[in-house]
Coordinates of C-alpha atoms and ligand atoms in Angstrom, one line a residue:
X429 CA 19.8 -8.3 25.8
X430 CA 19.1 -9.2 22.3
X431 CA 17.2 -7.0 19.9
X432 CA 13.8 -9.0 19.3
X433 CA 12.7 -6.4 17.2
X434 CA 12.5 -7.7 13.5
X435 CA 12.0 -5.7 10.3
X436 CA 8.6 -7.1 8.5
X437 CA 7.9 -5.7 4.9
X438 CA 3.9 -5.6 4.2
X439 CA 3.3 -8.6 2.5
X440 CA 1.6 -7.9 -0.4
X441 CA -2.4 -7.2 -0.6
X442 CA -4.2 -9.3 -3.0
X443 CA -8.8 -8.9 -3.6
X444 CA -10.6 -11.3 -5.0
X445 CA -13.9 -9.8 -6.6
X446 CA -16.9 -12.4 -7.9
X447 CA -19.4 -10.8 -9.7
X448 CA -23.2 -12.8 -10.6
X449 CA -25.1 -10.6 -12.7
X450 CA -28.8 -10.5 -14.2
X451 CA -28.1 -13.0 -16.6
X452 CA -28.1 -15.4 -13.8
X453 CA -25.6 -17.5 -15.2
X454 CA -23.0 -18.5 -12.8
X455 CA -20.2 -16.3 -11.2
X456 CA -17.4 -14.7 -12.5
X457 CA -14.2 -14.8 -10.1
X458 CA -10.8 -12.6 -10.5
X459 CA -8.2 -12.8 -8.3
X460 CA -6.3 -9.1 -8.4
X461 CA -2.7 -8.3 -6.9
X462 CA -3.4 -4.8 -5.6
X463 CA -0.1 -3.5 -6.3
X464 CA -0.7 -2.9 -10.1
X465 CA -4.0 -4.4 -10.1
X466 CA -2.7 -7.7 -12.2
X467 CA -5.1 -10.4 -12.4
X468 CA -3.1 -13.4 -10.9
X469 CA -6.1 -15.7 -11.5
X470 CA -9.5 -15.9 -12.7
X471 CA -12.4 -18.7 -12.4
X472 CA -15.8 -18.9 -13.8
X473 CA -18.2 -21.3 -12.5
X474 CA -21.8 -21.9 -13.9
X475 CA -24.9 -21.9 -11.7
X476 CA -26.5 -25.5 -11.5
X477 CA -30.2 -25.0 -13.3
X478 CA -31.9 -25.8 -10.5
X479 CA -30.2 -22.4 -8.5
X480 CA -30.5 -20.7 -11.3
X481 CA -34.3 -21.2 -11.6
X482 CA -34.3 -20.6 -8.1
X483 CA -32.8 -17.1 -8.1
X484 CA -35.3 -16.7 -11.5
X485 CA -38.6 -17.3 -9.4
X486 CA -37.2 -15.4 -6.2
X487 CA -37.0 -12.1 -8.9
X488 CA -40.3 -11.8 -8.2
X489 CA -42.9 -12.4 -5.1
X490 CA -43.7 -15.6 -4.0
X491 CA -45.0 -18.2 -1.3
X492 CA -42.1 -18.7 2.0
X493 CA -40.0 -16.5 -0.5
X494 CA -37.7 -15.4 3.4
X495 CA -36.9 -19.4 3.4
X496 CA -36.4 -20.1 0.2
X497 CA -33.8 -16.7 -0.1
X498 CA -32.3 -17.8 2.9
X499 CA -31.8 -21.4 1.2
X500 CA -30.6 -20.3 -2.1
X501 CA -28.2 -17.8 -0.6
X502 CA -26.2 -20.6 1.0
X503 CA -26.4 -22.4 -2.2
X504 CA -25.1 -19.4 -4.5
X505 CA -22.2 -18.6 -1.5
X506 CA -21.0 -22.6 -1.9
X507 CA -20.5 -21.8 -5.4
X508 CA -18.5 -18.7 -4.7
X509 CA -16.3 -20.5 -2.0
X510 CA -15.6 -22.7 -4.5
X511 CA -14.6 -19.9 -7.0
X512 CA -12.5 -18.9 -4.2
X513 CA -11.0 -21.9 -3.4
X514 CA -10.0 -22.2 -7.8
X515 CA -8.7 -19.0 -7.8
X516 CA -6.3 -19.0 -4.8
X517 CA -5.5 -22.3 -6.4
X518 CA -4.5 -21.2 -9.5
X519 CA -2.4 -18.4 -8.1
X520 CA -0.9 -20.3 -5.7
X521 CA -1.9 -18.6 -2.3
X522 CA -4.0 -19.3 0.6
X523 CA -6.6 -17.3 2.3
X524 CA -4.4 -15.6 4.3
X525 CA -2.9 -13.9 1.3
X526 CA -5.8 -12.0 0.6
X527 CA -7.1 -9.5 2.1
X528 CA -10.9 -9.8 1.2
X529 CA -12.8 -11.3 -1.2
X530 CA -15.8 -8.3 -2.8
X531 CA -18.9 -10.3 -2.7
X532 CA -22.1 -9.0 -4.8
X533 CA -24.6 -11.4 -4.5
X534 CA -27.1 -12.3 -6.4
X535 CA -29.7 -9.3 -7.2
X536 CA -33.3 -10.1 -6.4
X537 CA -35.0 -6.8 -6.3
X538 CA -34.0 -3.9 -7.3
X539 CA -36.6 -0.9 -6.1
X540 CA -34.2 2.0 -5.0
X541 CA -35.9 5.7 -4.2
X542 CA -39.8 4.2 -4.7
X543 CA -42.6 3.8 -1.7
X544 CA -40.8 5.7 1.1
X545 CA -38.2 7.7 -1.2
X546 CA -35.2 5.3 -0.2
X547 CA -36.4 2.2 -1.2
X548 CA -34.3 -0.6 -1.5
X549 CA -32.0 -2.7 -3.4
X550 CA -31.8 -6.5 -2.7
X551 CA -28.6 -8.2 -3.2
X552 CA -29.0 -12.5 -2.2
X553 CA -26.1 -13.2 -0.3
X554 CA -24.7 -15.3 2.6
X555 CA -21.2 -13.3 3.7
X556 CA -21.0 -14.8 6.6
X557 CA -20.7 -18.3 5.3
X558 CA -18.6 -16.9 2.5
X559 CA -16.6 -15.8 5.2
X560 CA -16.5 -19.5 7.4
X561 CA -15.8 -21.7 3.9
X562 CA -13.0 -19.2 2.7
X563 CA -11.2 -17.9 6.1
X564 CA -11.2 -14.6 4.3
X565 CA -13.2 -11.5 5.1
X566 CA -15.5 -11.0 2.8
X567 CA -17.2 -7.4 1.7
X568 CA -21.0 -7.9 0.8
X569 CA -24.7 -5.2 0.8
X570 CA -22.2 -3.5 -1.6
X571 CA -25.1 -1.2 -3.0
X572 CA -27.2 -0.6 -0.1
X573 CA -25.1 2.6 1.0
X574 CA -25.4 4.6 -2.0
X575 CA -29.5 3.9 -2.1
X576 CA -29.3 4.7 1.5
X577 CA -27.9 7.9 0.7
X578 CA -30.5 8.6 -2.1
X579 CA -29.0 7.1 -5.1
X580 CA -29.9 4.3 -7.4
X581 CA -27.0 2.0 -5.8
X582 CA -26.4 0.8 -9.9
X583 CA -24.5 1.1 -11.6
X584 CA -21.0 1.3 -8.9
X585 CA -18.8 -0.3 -11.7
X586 CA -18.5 3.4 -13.0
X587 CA -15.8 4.9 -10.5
X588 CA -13.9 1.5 -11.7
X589 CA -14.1 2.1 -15.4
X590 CA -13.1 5.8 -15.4
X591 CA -10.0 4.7 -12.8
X592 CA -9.4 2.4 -16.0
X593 CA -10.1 3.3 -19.1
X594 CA -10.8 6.8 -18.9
X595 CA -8.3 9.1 -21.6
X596 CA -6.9 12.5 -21.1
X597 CA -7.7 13.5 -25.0
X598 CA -11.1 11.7 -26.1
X599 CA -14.4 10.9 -24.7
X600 CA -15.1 7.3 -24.7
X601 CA -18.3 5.2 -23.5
X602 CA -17.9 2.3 -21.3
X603 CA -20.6 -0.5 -21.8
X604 CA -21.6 -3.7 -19.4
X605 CA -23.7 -6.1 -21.7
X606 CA -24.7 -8.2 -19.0
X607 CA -28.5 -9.3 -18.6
X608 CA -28.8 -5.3 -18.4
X609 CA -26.8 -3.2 -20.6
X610 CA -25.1 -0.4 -18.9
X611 CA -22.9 2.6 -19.7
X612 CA -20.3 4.6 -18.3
X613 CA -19.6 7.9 -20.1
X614 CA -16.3 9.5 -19.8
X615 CA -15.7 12.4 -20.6
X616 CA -12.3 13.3 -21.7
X617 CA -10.3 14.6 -18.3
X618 CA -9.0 17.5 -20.0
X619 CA -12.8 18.7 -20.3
X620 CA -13.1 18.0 -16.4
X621 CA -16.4 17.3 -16.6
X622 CA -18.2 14.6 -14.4
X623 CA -18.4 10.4 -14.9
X624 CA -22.1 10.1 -15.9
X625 CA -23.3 6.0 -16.2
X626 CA -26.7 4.3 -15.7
X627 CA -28.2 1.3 -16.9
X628 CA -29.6 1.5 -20.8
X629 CA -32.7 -1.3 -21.0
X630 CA -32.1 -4.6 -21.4
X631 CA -28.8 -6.4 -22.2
X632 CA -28.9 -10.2 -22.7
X633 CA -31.7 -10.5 -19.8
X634 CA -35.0 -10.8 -22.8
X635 CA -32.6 -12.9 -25.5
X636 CA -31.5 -15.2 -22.8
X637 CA -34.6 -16.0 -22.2
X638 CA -36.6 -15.8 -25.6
X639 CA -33.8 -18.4 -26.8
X640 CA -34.3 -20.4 -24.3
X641 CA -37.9 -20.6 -25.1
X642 CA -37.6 -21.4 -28.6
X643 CA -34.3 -22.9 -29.3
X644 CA -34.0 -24.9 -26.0
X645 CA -30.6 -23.0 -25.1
X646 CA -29.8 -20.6 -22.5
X647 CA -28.3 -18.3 -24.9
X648 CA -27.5 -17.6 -29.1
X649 CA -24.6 -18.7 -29.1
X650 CA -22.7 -16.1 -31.0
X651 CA -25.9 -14.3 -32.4
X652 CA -26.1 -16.9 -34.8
X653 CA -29.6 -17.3 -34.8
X654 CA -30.7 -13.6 -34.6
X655 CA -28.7 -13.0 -37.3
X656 CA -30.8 -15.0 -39.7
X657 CA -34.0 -13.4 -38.7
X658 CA -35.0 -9.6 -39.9
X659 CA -36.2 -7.0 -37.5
X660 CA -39.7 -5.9 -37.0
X661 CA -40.0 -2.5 -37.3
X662 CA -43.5 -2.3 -35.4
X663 CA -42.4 -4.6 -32.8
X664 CA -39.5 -2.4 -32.5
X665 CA -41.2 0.8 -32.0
X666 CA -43.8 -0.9 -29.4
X667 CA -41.0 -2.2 -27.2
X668 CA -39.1 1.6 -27.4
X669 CA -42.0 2.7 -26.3
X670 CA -41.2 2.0 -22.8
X671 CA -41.2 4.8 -20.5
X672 CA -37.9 3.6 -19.1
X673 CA -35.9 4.8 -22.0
X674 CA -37.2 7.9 -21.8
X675 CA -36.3 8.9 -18.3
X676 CA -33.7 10.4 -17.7
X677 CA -30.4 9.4 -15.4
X678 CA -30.0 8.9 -12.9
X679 CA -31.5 6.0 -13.6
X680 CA -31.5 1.9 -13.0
X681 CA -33.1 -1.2 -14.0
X682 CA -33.3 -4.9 -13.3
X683 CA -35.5 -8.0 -14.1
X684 CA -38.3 -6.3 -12.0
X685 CA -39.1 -4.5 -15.0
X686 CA -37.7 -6.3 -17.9
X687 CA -38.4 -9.7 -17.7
X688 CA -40.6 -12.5 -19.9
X689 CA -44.1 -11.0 -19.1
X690 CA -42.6 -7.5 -20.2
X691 CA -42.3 -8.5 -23.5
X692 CA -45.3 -11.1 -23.9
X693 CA -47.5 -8.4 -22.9
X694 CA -45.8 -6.1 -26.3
X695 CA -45.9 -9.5 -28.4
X696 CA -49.7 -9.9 -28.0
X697 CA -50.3 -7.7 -30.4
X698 CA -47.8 -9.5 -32.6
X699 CA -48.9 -12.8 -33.2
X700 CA -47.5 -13.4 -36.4
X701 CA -43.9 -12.4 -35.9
X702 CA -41.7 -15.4 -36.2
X703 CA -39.8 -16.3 -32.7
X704 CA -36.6 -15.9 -34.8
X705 CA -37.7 -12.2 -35.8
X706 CA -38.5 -11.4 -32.1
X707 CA -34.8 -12.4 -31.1
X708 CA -33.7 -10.3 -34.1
X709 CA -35.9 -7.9 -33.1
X710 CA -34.9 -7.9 -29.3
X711 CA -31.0 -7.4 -30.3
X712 CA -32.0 -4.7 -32.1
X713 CA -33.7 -3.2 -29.2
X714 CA -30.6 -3.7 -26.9
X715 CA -28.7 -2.3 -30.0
X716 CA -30.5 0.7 -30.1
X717 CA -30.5 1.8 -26.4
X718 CA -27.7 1.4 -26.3
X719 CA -26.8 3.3 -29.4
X720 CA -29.1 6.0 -29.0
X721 CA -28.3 7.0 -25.1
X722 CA -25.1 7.3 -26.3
X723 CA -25.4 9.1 -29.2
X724 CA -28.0 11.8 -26.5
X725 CA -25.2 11.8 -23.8
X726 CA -22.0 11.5 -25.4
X727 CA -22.1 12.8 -28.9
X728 CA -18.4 13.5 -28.9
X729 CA -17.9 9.9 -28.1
X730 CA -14.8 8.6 -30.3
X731 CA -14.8 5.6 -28.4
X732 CA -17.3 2.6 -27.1
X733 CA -15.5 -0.5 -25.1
X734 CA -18.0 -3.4 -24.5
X735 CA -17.6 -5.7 -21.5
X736 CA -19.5 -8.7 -20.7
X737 CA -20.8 -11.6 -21.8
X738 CA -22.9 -10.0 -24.9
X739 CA -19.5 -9.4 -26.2
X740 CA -20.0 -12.8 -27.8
X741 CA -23.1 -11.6 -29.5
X742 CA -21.7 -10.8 -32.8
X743 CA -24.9 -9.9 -34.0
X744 CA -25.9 -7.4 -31.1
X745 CA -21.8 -5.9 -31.2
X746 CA -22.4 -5.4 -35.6
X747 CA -25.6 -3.9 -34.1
X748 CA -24.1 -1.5 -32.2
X749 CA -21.7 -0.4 -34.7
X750 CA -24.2 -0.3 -36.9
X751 CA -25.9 2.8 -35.5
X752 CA -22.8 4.7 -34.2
X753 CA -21.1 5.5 -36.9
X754 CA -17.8 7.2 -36.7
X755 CA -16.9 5.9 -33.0
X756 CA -14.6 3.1 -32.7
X757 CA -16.5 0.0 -31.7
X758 CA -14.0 -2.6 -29.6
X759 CA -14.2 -4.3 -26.4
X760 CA -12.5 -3.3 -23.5
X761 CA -9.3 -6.0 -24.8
X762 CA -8.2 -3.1 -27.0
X763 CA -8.0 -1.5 -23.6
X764 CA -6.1 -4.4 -21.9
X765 CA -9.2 -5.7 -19.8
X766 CA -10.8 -8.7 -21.2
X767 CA -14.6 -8.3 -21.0
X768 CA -15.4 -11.6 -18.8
X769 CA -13.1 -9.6 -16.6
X770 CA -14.1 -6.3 -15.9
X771 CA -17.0 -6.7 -13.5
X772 CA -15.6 -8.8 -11.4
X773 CA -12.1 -6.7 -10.9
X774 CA -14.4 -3.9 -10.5
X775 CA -16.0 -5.3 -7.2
X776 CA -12.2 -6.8 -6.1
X777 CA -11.4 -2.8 -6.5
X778 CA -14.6 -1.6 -4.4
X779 CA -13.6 -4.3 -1.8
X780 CA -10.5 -2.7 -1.6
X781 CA -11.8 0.6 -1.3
X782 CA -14.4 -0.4 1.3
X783 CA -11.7 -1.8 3.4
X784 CA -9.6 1.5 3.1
X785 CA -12.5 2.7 4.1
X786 CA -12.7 5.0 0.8
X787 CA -15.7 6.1 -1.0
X788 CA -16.4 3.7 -3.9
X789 CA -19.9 5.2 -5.4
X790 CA -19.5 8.2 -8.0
X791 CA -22.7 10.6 -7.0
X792 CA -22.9 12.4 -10.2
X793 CA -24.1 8.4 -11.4
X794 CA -26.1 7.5 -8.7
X795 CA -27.3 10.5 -7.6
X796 CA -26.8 9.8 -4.1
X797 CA -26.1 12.9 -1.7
X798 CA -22.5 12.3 -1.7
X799 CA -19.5 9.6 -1.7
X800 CA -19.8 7.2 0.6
X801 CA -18.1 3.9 1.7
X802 CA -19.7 0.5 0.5
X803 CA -20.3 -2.4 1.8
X804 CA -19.9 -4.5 5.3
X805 CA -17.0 -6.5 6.2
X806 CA -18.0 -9.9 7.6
X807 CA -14.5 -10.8 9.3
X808 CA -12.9 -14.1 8.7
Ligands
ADP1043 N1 -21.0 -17.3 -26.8 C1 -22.0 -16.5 -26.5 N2 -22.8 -16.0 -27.5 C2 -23.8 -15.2 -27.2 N3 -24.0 -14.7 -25.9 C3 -23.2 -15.1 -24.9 C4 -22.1 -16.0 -25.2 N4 -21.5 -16.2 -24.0 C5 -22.2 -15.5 -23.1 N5 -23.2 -14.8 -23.6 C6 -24.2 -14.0 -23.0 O1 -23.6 -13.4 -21.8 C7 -24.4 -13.6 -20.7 C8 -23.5 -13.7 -19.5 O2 -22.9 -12.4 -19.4 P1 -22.4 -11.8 -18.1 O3 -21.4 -10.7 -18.4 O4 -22.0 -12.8 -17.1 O5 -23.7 -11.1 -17.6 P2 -24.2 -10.8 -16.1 O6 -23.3 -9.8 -15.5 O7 -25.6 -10.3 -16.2 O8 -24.2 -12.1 -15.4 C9 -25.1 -14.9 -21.0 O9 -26.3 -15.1 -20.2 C10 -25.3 -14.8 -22.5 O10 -26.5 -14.0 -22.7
MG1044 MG1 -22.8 -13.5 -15.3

């Protein structure tokens, strides 16, 4: 009798992660090689205007909002198959090379730990489409585990950043400036103290859209706008006073609170600042969450890595630099992660986890009772 047995080495693993934040602008793809967690492809592809006013309107209640959610979700997942397809394209694999693709969605509500004391997190997604166009199972309802488990489900990019970039000798601050600005403080391991992180205010969310309004473009470009305006100080002092920045984290935030009418409301009593002084205005606002909640929570910070796309904000990054003196000021390329990339490898690396069936949520960020698993795998 022959020996049929044959020796098989595991081929190796690869997650794809795509990421849509706030800003609504269109989806961030990375294809990662799980070995060393090399980034054998990445993909970005805009949202058409018509999805992303879509997703805009669907932040917020609304007439046959169950059909329209249902509709846009299918819309938003064609545009993530079609990341998918680019990246394993790029890298020159098929679907069965990867083991699963982290899906996030598209956040249209964000209400964790309010009405009943759970609440709940809403995340727009179609997985199981994902899952038909691709061939690839696909990990989605990434955030609904922690909230279920009494935590803010935001921000979950934390356990990524301090598996990252966290340092043995120095305390450094991690920062998302996505539509929300976020931060991850860590602490330097030889102090052994916990990963704290929660969302600051607003990131590009109110600029996007102030820019928008009055320059007809769906964002300023480099800062270069803001930058010749001048800050209000009174303006200034009305939007910081905001309950929100006052609380203390755990905490986490969204469009449900920080959206066009928030600020109208504050610029009523402000007729007669300039719209190019209210987008000055506004990156100093970001600027100085940002700033300050660092300077309260991490005052031995030597460090402060930006990701995201407000990275391209010159104006808002001098801002931030601006009022931190003494910490180094880069993005997280001086840490060998571009900043288009980061969120999107995070949720390749929490697919990862969620499929070897390892906690991905850090509880001393979310507050939730304790590390749990997240996400649901839609098979292929
Ligand atoms: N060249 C640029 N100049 C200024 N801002 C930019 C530029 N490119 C991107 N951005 C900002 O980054 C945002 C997208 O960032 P992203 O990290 O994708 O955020 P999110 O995770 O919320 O989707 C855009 O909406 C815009 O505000
Ligand atoms: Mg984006």
């Amino acid at each position: 009798m022959t020996d049929t047995r044959t020796t098989t080495t595991a081929a190796p693993a690869h997650f794809i992660g795509l990421m849509s934040g706030t800003s609504l602008d269109g989806v961030d793809g990375v294809l990662v090689a799980s070995a060393d967690g090399r980034v054998l492809a990445e993909a970005y592809l805009p949202f058409p205007n018509e999805l992303r006013e879509t997703l805009m309107v669907l932040q917020a209640p609304s007439e046959n909002e169950l059909h329209r959610e249902a509709l846009a979700a299918n819309a938003l997942v064609r545009i993530y198959a079609e990341c998918v397809h680019k990246l394993l394209a790029t890298a020159g694999l098929s679907a069965a090379d990867v083991t699963a693709i982290g899906a996030h969605g598209q956040t249209i509500r964000h209400r964790p730990g309010e009405f009943d004391g759970i609440g709940y997190t809403r995340q727009l997604n179609a997985p199981a489409l994902l899952a038909e166009l691709t061939g690839i199972d696909v990990v989605a309802d990434i955030r609904s585990r922690d909230v279920a488990a009494g935590g803010q489900g935001a921000p979950l990019v934390p356990a990524y950043h301090q598996a990252m970039f966290s340092s043995d000798g120095e305390t450094r601050v991690v920062c998302n400036l996505g539509g929300i600005s976020n931060v991850t403080i860590l602490p330097a391991a030889s102090l052994g103290q916990p990963v704290y992180g929660f969302d600051c205010g607003p990131g590009n969310a109110l600029l996007d859209g102030w820019a928008a309004r009055h320059i007809g473009q769906s964002y300023d470009d480099g800062g270069t706008w803001a930058a010749t305006g001048r800050v209000d100080d009174a303006l200034l002092g009305a939007l910081l006073s905001e309950p929100y920045f006052r609380q203390t984290p755990p905490k986490s935030t969204g469009r449900d609170l920080f959206h066009a009418a928030w600020l109208d409301t504050h610029l009523a009593s402000f007729p007669k600042v300039s719209p190019v002084d209210v987008q000055t205005t506004l990156v100093a606002l970001t600027a100085q969450c940002v700033a300050h909640d660092v300077l309260r929570y991490a005052p031995d910070c030597k460090g402060f890595y930006a990701c995201g796309g407000g990275t391209r904000n010159q104006t808002l990054m001098q801002a931030i630099a601006a009022r931190l003196p003494g910490v180094t000021v880069a993005t997280t390329e001086a840490l060998g992660v571009p900043p288009h990339q980061v969120e999107a490898r995070a949720f390749a690396w929490l697919a990862e986890r969620c499929v070897a069936r390892q906690p991905g949520n850090l509880p001393s960020v979310t507050g939730a009772k304790g590390p749990r698993i997240l996400g649901a795998i839609y098979p292929r």
